[in-house]
Short mmCIF file of C-alpha atoms in Angstrom, two decimals:
data_model
loop_
_atom_site.label_atom_id
_atom_site.label_comp_id
_atom_site.label_asym_id
_atom_site.label_seq_id
_atom_site.Cartn_x
_atom_site.Cartn_y
_atom_site.Cartn_z
CA MET A 1 207.70 -59.98 203.34
CA THR A 2 210.41 -59.94 200.95
CA LEU A 3 210.09 -57.36 198.16
CA PRO A 4 209.65 -59.15 194.87
CA ALA A 5 212.46 -59.84 192.39
CA GLU A 6 211.03 -57.32 189.86
CA PHE A 7 211.30 -54.57 192.40
CA GLN A 8 214.88 -55.58 193.47
CA LYS A 9 216.12 -55.54 189.95
CA LEU A 10 214.64 -52.03 189.33
CA ALA A 11 216.28 -50.83 192.55
CA GLU A 12 219.59 -52.04 191.45
CA ARG A 13 219.33 -50.36 188.12
CA VAL A 14 218.22 -46.88 189.54
CA ASN A 15 220.33 -46.90 192.64
CA ASN A 16 222.34 -43.51 193.40
CA TRP A 17 223.94 -44.56 196.68
CA GLY A 18 227.62 -43.10 196.69
CA ARG A 19 227.16 -41.28 193.38
CA TRP A 20 227.79 -37.95 195.21
CA GLY A 21 229.87 -39.47 198.09
CA PRO A 22 229.03 -41.49 201.11
CA ASP A 23 227.96 -38.54 203.19
CA ASP A 24 225.60 -36.99 200.56
CA GLU A 25 222.16 -36.12 201.98
CA ARG A 26 220.68 -34.27 198.92
CA GLY A 27 220.38 -36.94 196.01
CA THR A 28 219.33 -35.86 192.76
CA LEU A 29 219.10 -32.18 193.83
CA ASN A 30 222.94 -32.26 193.09
CA LEU A 31 222.03 -32.20 189.49
CA ILE A 32 220.76 -28.71 189.75
CA THR A 33 223.96 -26.87 188.98
CA ASP A 34 224.59 -23.28 188.56
CA ALA A 35 224.57 -23.65 184.97
CA VAL A 36 221.20 -25.43 185.03
CA VAL A 37 219.74 -22.61 186.94
CA ARG A 38 221.25 -19.85 184.71
CA ASP A 39 219.77 -21.76 181.65
CA ALA A 40 216.45 -21.94 183.38
CA ALA A 41 216.41 -18.25 184.26
CA ALA A 42 217.48 -17.30 180.74
CA GLY A 43 214.40 -19.24 179.39
CA VAL A 44 211.88 -16.76 181.03
CA ARG A 45 209.97 -14.71 178.28
CA THR A 46 206.99 -13.07 179.51
CA GLY A 47 207.46 -13.07 183.37
CA ARG A 48 203.88 -14.71 183.73
CA ARG A 49 203.72 -16.37 187.21
CA VAL A 50 201.54 -19.33 187.77
CA PRO A 51 201.01 -20.56 191.31
CA LEU A 52 200.81 -24.36 191.85
CA ALA A 53 199.82 -24.74 195.48
CA LEU A 54 196.30 -25.77 196.80
CA PRO A 55 195.06 -23.56 199.47
CA LEU A 56 195.87 -24.78 203.07
CA ARG A 57 192.44 -25.29 204.68
CA HIS A 58 190.80 -27.39 207.23
CA ASP A 59 188.70 -29.31 204.60
CA GLY A 60 191.71 -30.10 202.38
CA VAL A 61 192.75 -33.16 200.47
CA GLN A 62 193.32 -35.43 203.34
CA THR A 63 190.41 -37.93 203.95
CA GLY A 64 191.67 -39.63 207.06
CA MET A 65 193.01 -42.51 205.13
CA ILE A 66 196.47 -42.06 206.66
CA PRO A 67 196.67 -41.62 210.41
CA GLY A 68 197.94 -38.47 211.66
CA ARG A 69 198.15 -36.67 208.25
CA VAL A 70 195.61 -34.08 209.35
CA ASN A 71 194.43 -31.22 207.15
CA PRO A 72 195.63 -27.78 208.38
CA LEU A 73 193.75 -26.50 211.53
CA ARG A 74 194.36 -22.84 211.84
CA THR A 75 193.29 -20.92 214.89
CA MET A 76 193.66 -17.34 216.04
CA VAL A 77 195.85 -16.71 219.07
CA ALA A 78 195.80 -12.97 219.10
CA LEU A 79 193.00 -10.58 217.91
CA ASN A 80 193.92 -6.94 217.42
CA LEU A 81 196.03 -7.11 220.59
CA GLU A 82 197.36 -3.88 221.82
CA LEU A 83 200.51 -5.50 223.08
CA PHE A 84 202.17 -2.22 224.27
CA GLY A 85 199.12 -0.77 225.84
CA PRO A 86 196.03 0.98 224.84
CA GLY A 87 196.07 3.15 221.62
CA THR A 88 199.28 1.37 220.36
CA VAL A 89 199.70 -0.79 217.15
CA ALA A 90 197.62 -3.81 217.50
CA THR A 91 198.66 -7.31 216.21
CA SER A 92 196.62 -10.32 215.16
CA ASP A 93 198.45 -13.76 215.07
CA ASP A 94 197.48 -17.21 214.31
CA ALA A 95 198.83 -20.81 214.85
CA VAL A 96 198.35 -23.90 212.80
CA THR A 97 198.60 -27.67 213.36
CA MET A 98 198.81 -29.91 210.36
CA GLY A 99 200.62 -32.84 208.65
CA LEU A 100 203.66 -31.61 206.71
CA GLN A 101 202.50 -33.82 203.83
CA ALA A 102 198.88 -32.77 204.00
CA GLY A 103 198.70 -30.35 201.20
CA THR A 104 200.91 -29.33 198.29
CA HIS A 105 204.26 -30.80 199.53
CA TRP A 106 207.51 -32.42 198.84
CA ASP A 107 208.22 -35.81 200.24
CA GLY A 108 211.69 -35.90 201.88
CA LEU A 109 214.22 -38.76 201.25
CA THR A 110 213.34 -39.99 204.68
CA HIS A 111 209.66 -40.29 204.07
CA VAL A 112 209.74 -44.03 203.22
CA SER A 113 212.26 -46.85 203.89
CA HIS A 114 212.41 -50.42 202.66
CA SER A 115 214.47 -53.27 203.90
CA GLY A 116 215.54 -51.33 206.91
CA ARG A 117 217.40 -48.67 204.78
CA LEU A 118 217.02 -44.90 203.78
CA TYR A 119 218.78 -43.15 200.91
CA ASN A 120 222.57 -43.57 200.62
CA GLY A 121 222.37 -46.73 202.79
CA ARG A 122 221.52 -45.01 206.08
CA PRO A 123 219.60 -47.10 208.54
CA ALA A 124 215.94 -46.60 208.79
CA ASP A 125 216.15 -46.14 212.51
CA THR A 126 218.05 -42.94 212.29
CA VAL A 127 214.50 -41.45 212.07
CA THR A 128 213.34 -41.07 215.68
CA ALA A 129 210.21 -39.88 217.54
CA HIS A 130 211.79 -36.84 218.90
CA GLY A 131 214.71 -35.90 216.45
CA GLY A 132 213.01 -36.94 213.34
CA ALA A 133 215.41 -37.57 210.45
CA ALA A 134 219.05 -37.44 211.54
CA PHE A 135 220.14 -37.53 207.92
CA SER A 136 218.44 -36.15 204.73
CA GLY A 137 215.90 -34.07 206.67
CA ILE A 138 213.80 -32.06 204.35
CA GLU A 139 215.79 -28.82 205.49
CA LYS A 140 218.67 -30.35 203.12
CA ALA A 141 216.56 -29.65 200.14
CA THR A 142 217.55 -25.89 199.93
CA HIS A 143 217.09 -23.64 197.05
CA VAL A 144 214.83 -25.98 194.83
CA VAL A 145 214.94 -23.81 191.76
CA SER A 146 215.43 -25.20 188.23
CA ARG A 147 213.99 -25.55 184.85
CA GLY A 148 210.48 -27.05 185.16
CA VAL A 149 208.95 -29.23 182.43
CA LEU A 150 205.23 -30.02 182.35
CA LEU A 151 204.42 -33.39 180.86
CA ASP A 152 200.86 -32.85 180.31
CA VAL A 153 199.74 -36.56 180.15
CA ALA A 154 196.06 -35.67 180.71
CA ARG A 155 195.97 -33.34 177.69
CA VAL A 156 197.75 -35.98 175.43
CA HIS A 157 194.96 -38.48 176.77
CA GLN A 158 192.41 -35.96 175.62
CA LEU A 159 193.79 -35.23 172.26
CA ARG A 160 194.27 -38.88 171.41
CA ASN A 161 190.47 -39.52 172.29
CA GLY A 162 189.56 -36.39 170.17
CA THR A 163 187.28 -34.87 172.83
CA ALA A 164 186.99 -31.49 174.31
CA ASP A 165 184.82 -32.62 177.22
CA GLU A 166 186.35 -31.39 180.34
CA ASP A 167 185.46 -34.51 182.28
CA THR A 168 187.64 -36.75 179.83
CA GLU A 169 190.71 -34.64 180.34
CA ALA A 170 191.59 -36.20 183.73
CA LEU A 171 193.07 -39.79 183.13
CA PRO A 172 190.76 -42.56 184.38
CA GLY A 173 191.09 -43.69 188.08
CA GLY A 174 193.82 -46.43 188.11
CA HIS A 175 195.70 -45.37 185.00
CA ALA A 176 199.37 -46.17 185.41
CA VAL A 177 201.23 -43.48 183.72
CA THR A 178 204.20 -45.15 181.64
CA PRO A 179 207.38 -44.08 180.08
CA GLU A 180 205.41 -44.25 176.83
CA ASP A 181 202.91 -41.64 178.16
CA LEU A 182 205.70 -39.42 179.32
CA GLU A 183 207.38 -39.58 175.97
CA ALA A 184 204.12 -38.73 174.26
CA ALA A 185 203.64 -35.61 176.72
CA GLU A 186 207.40 -34.73 176.03
CA GLU A 187 206.59 -34.73 172.11
CA LEU A 188 203.59 -32.48 172.82
CA ALA A 189 205.88 -29.98 174.75
CA GLY A 190 208.33 -29.96 172.09
CA THR A 191 211.25 -30.44 174.28
CA ARG A 192 213.34 -33.15 175.79
CA VAL A 193 213.64 -33.66 179.50
CA ARG A 194 217.32 -33.01 180.45
CA ALA A 195 219.56 -33.31 183.62
CA GLY A 196 218.65 -31.21 186.40
CA ASP A 197 215.10 -30.50 185.50
CA ILE A 198 212.03 -30.80 187.74
CA VAL A 199 209.29 -32.80 185.98
CA LEU A 200 205.63 -31.98 186.68
CA VAL A 201 203.25 -34.82 185.50
CA ARG A 202 199.67 -33.73 185.13
CA THR A 203 196.96 -36.49 185.21
CA GLY A 204 194.00 -34.16 185.78
CA GLN A 205 193.08 -35.95 188.98
CA VAL A 206 193.07 -32.74 190.95
CA ARG A 207 189.95 -31.48 189.07
CA HIS A 208 187.87 -33.89 191.26
CA TYR A 209 189.13 -32.19 194.46
CA LEU A 210 188.67 -28.62 192.92
CA GLY A 211 185.15 -29.83 191.84
CA GLY A 212 184.35 -30.79 195.52
CA ASP A 213 184.77 -34.56 195.35
CA ARG A 214 187.53 -35.31 197.77
CA GLU A 215 186.75 -39.01 197.87
CA ARG A 216 187.18 -39.39 194.07
CA TYR A 217 190.30 -37.37 194.22
CA ALA A 218 191.74 -40.00 196.74
CA HIS A 219 190.95 -43.10 195.02
CA PRO A 220 191.03 -44.99 192.65
CA SER A 221 193.76 -42.57 191.25
CA PRO A 222 196.01 -42.49 188.22
CA GLY A 223 199.58 -42.09 189.02
CA LEU A 224 203.15 -43.13 188.08
CA SER A 225 203.83 -46.75 187.12
CA ILE A 226 206.61 -48.80 188.47
CA ARG A 227 208.26 -48.37 185.24
CA THR A 228 208.76 -44.67 185.32
CA PRO A 229 211.64 -44.47 187.95
CA GLU A 230 213.99 -46.01 185.46
CA TRP A 231 213.04 -43.31 182.83
CA PHE A 232 213.59 -40.47 185.27
CA HIS A 233 217.05 -42.06 186.20
CA ALA A 234 218.07 -42.23 182.53
CA ARG A 235 217.18 -38.59 182.18
CA ASP A 236 218.93 -37.45 185.39
CA VAL A 237 215.89 -35.56 186.53
CA ALA A 238 216.24 -33.64 189.78
CA ALA A 239 212.61 -34.11 191.00
CA VAL A 240 209.19 -35.05 190.13
CA ALA A 241 205.82 -33.91 191.27
CA ASN A 242 202.17 -34.62 190.07
CA ASP A 243 198.56 -33.61 190.95
CA THR A 244 197.49 -36.58 192.89
CA LEU A 245 197.15 -37.65 196.56
CA THR A 246 199.08 -40.95 196.18
CA PHE A 247 201.73 -39.96 193.51
CA GLU A 248 201.80 -43.36 192.08
CA VAL A 249 198.83 -45.35 190.67
CA PHE A 250 196.39 -46.42 193.35
CA PRO A 251 195.51 -49.26 193.86
CA PRO A 252 199.02 -50.49 193.06
CA GLU A 253 199.95 -52.29 189.83
CA ILE A 254 201.44 -55.37 191.43
CA ASP A 255 199.24 -56.98 194.26
CA ASN A 256 200.37 -56.31 197.82
CA LEU A 257 203.30 -54.20 196.61
CA TRP A 258 202.44 -50.91 198.06
CA LEU A 259 204.39 -47.64 197.40
CA PRO A 260 207.07 -49.11 195.28
CA VAL A 261 207.65 -45.85 193.28
CA HIS A 262 208.14 -44.15 196.55
CA ALA A 263 210.73 -46.55 197.62
CA LEU A 264 212.60 -46.40 194.17
CA HIS A 265 212.56 -42.59 194.09
CA LEU A 266 213.29 -41.69 197.58
CA VAL A 267 215.33 -44.57 198.97
CA GLU A 268 217.09 -45.85 195.85
CA MET A 269 217.50 -42.63 193.73
CA GLY A 270 217.36 -39.80 196.52
CA MET A 271 214.91 -37.92 194.34
CA LEU A 272 212.35 -35.67 195.93
CA GLN A 273 208.75 -36.28 194.87
CA GLY A 274 205.78 -34.02 195.18
CA GLN A 275 201.93 -34.58 195.55
CA ASN A 276 198.80 -32.43 195.52
CA TRP A 277 200.14 -29.96 193.06
CA ASN A 278 197.44 -27.85 191.22
CA LEU A 279 198.71 -28.08 187.56
CA GLU A 280 195.43 -26.90 186.02
CA GLU A 281 196.25 -23.17 185.62
CA LEU A 282 199.74 -24.02 184.45
CA SER A 283 198.32 -26.61 181.70
CA ALA A 284 196.13 -23.76 180.37
CA ALA A 285 198.94 -21.32 180.47
CA CYS A 286 201.46 -23.68 178.70
CA ALA A 287 198.89 -24.32 175.94
CA GLU A 288 198.23 -20.76 175.53
CA GLU A 289 201.70 -19.80 175.13
CA GLU A 290 202.76 -22.97 173.38
CA ARG A 291 205.59 -23.78 175.52
CA TRP A 292 205.87 -26.35 178.35
CA THR A 293 209.06 -25.17 180.09
CA PHE A 294 209.58 -22.62 182.74
CA LEU A 295 211.56 -21.41 185.61
CA LEU A 296 210.32 -23.17 188.77
CA SER A 297 210.67 -21.97 192.27
CA ALA A 298 209.76 -24.82 194.61
CA THR A 299 211.88 -24.78 197.97
CA PRO A 300 210.08 -26.68 200.75
CA GLU A 301 209.61 -25.16 204.30
CA PRO A 302 212.86 -25.89 206.23
CA PHE A 303 211.58 -28.06 209.19
CA THR A 304 214.72 -29.51 210.67
CA GLY A 305 214.56 -33.30 210.56
CA GLY A 306 211.24 -33.34 208.56
CA ALA A 307 210.30 -36.24 206.40
CA GLY A 308 208.58 -33.85 204.04
CA ALA A 309 207.18 -30.30 204.14
CA PRO A 310 204.64 -28.04 202.60
CA VAL A 311 205.72 -25.88 199.40
CA ALA A 312 204.07 -23.16 197.48
CA PRO A 313 205.55 -23.66 194.05
CA VAL A 314 205.61 -20.81 191.30
CA ALA A 315 206.10 -21.35 187.58
CA VAL A 316 207.61 -18.35 185.86
CA LEU A 317 207.08 -18.45 182.00
#
């Protein structure tokens, strides 16, 4: 099925192919310059550190909806093993099987394709069963450290409704986060998203998972609208993450157009996107300190040829 004209026009407007040269494999991470990192580090005031990853566990966020994306299955392979003989130092080791996109993760640039192409015009069939991604594997996303900006859309929603009820702080299932929502959150933050920033969009959806309702967390879910990639492109954002399973609104805004935001971000823009980030403690910390910018360290695990990878991000205020 041919992708609709609305999608094709958006793709043309946000396309970054060739922007950093025909051989580029990093996309918008090129926007994180030394100067951007220096400025981000200089913005640290208290040193308060906020973890943003969900625990990796066998009853994690995956519901089985996506084949093969299994929650982490950790097993012990050695228990107090005296490897060098009785009375020597003993070791305990464990091993894990999991989908690389199962928990808090970054989607790599080869996670989706459309029209037979990946970022920078690479053929989609350069991703193979044994080799993984021949180009733009997740290992190319080195040293992902920059200024982070929390756009707390859920808090804006709560303030607009004039309620302090915790259950209303999460956006309704199926709410499409628009550029207008992002700008309202930007106004709350008292800052402007700028080139090289990593934007974290809080919807509050992860509250359902943290409260024990994995199915409600999965769907219906708020998420980014098909209109938002153009906003991120205009601001030269380096990467975007949020606190949902699907990242974009689910079910989709346009009937039978599945994962259009994924395609625009990863294929057209070459921009990493992250899912299943826990932004609850960060939201509270930012509100308490009345600042929504911070130094963000969020380098993915460097699986060679990976289409994505787990990450344990930390915000430093």
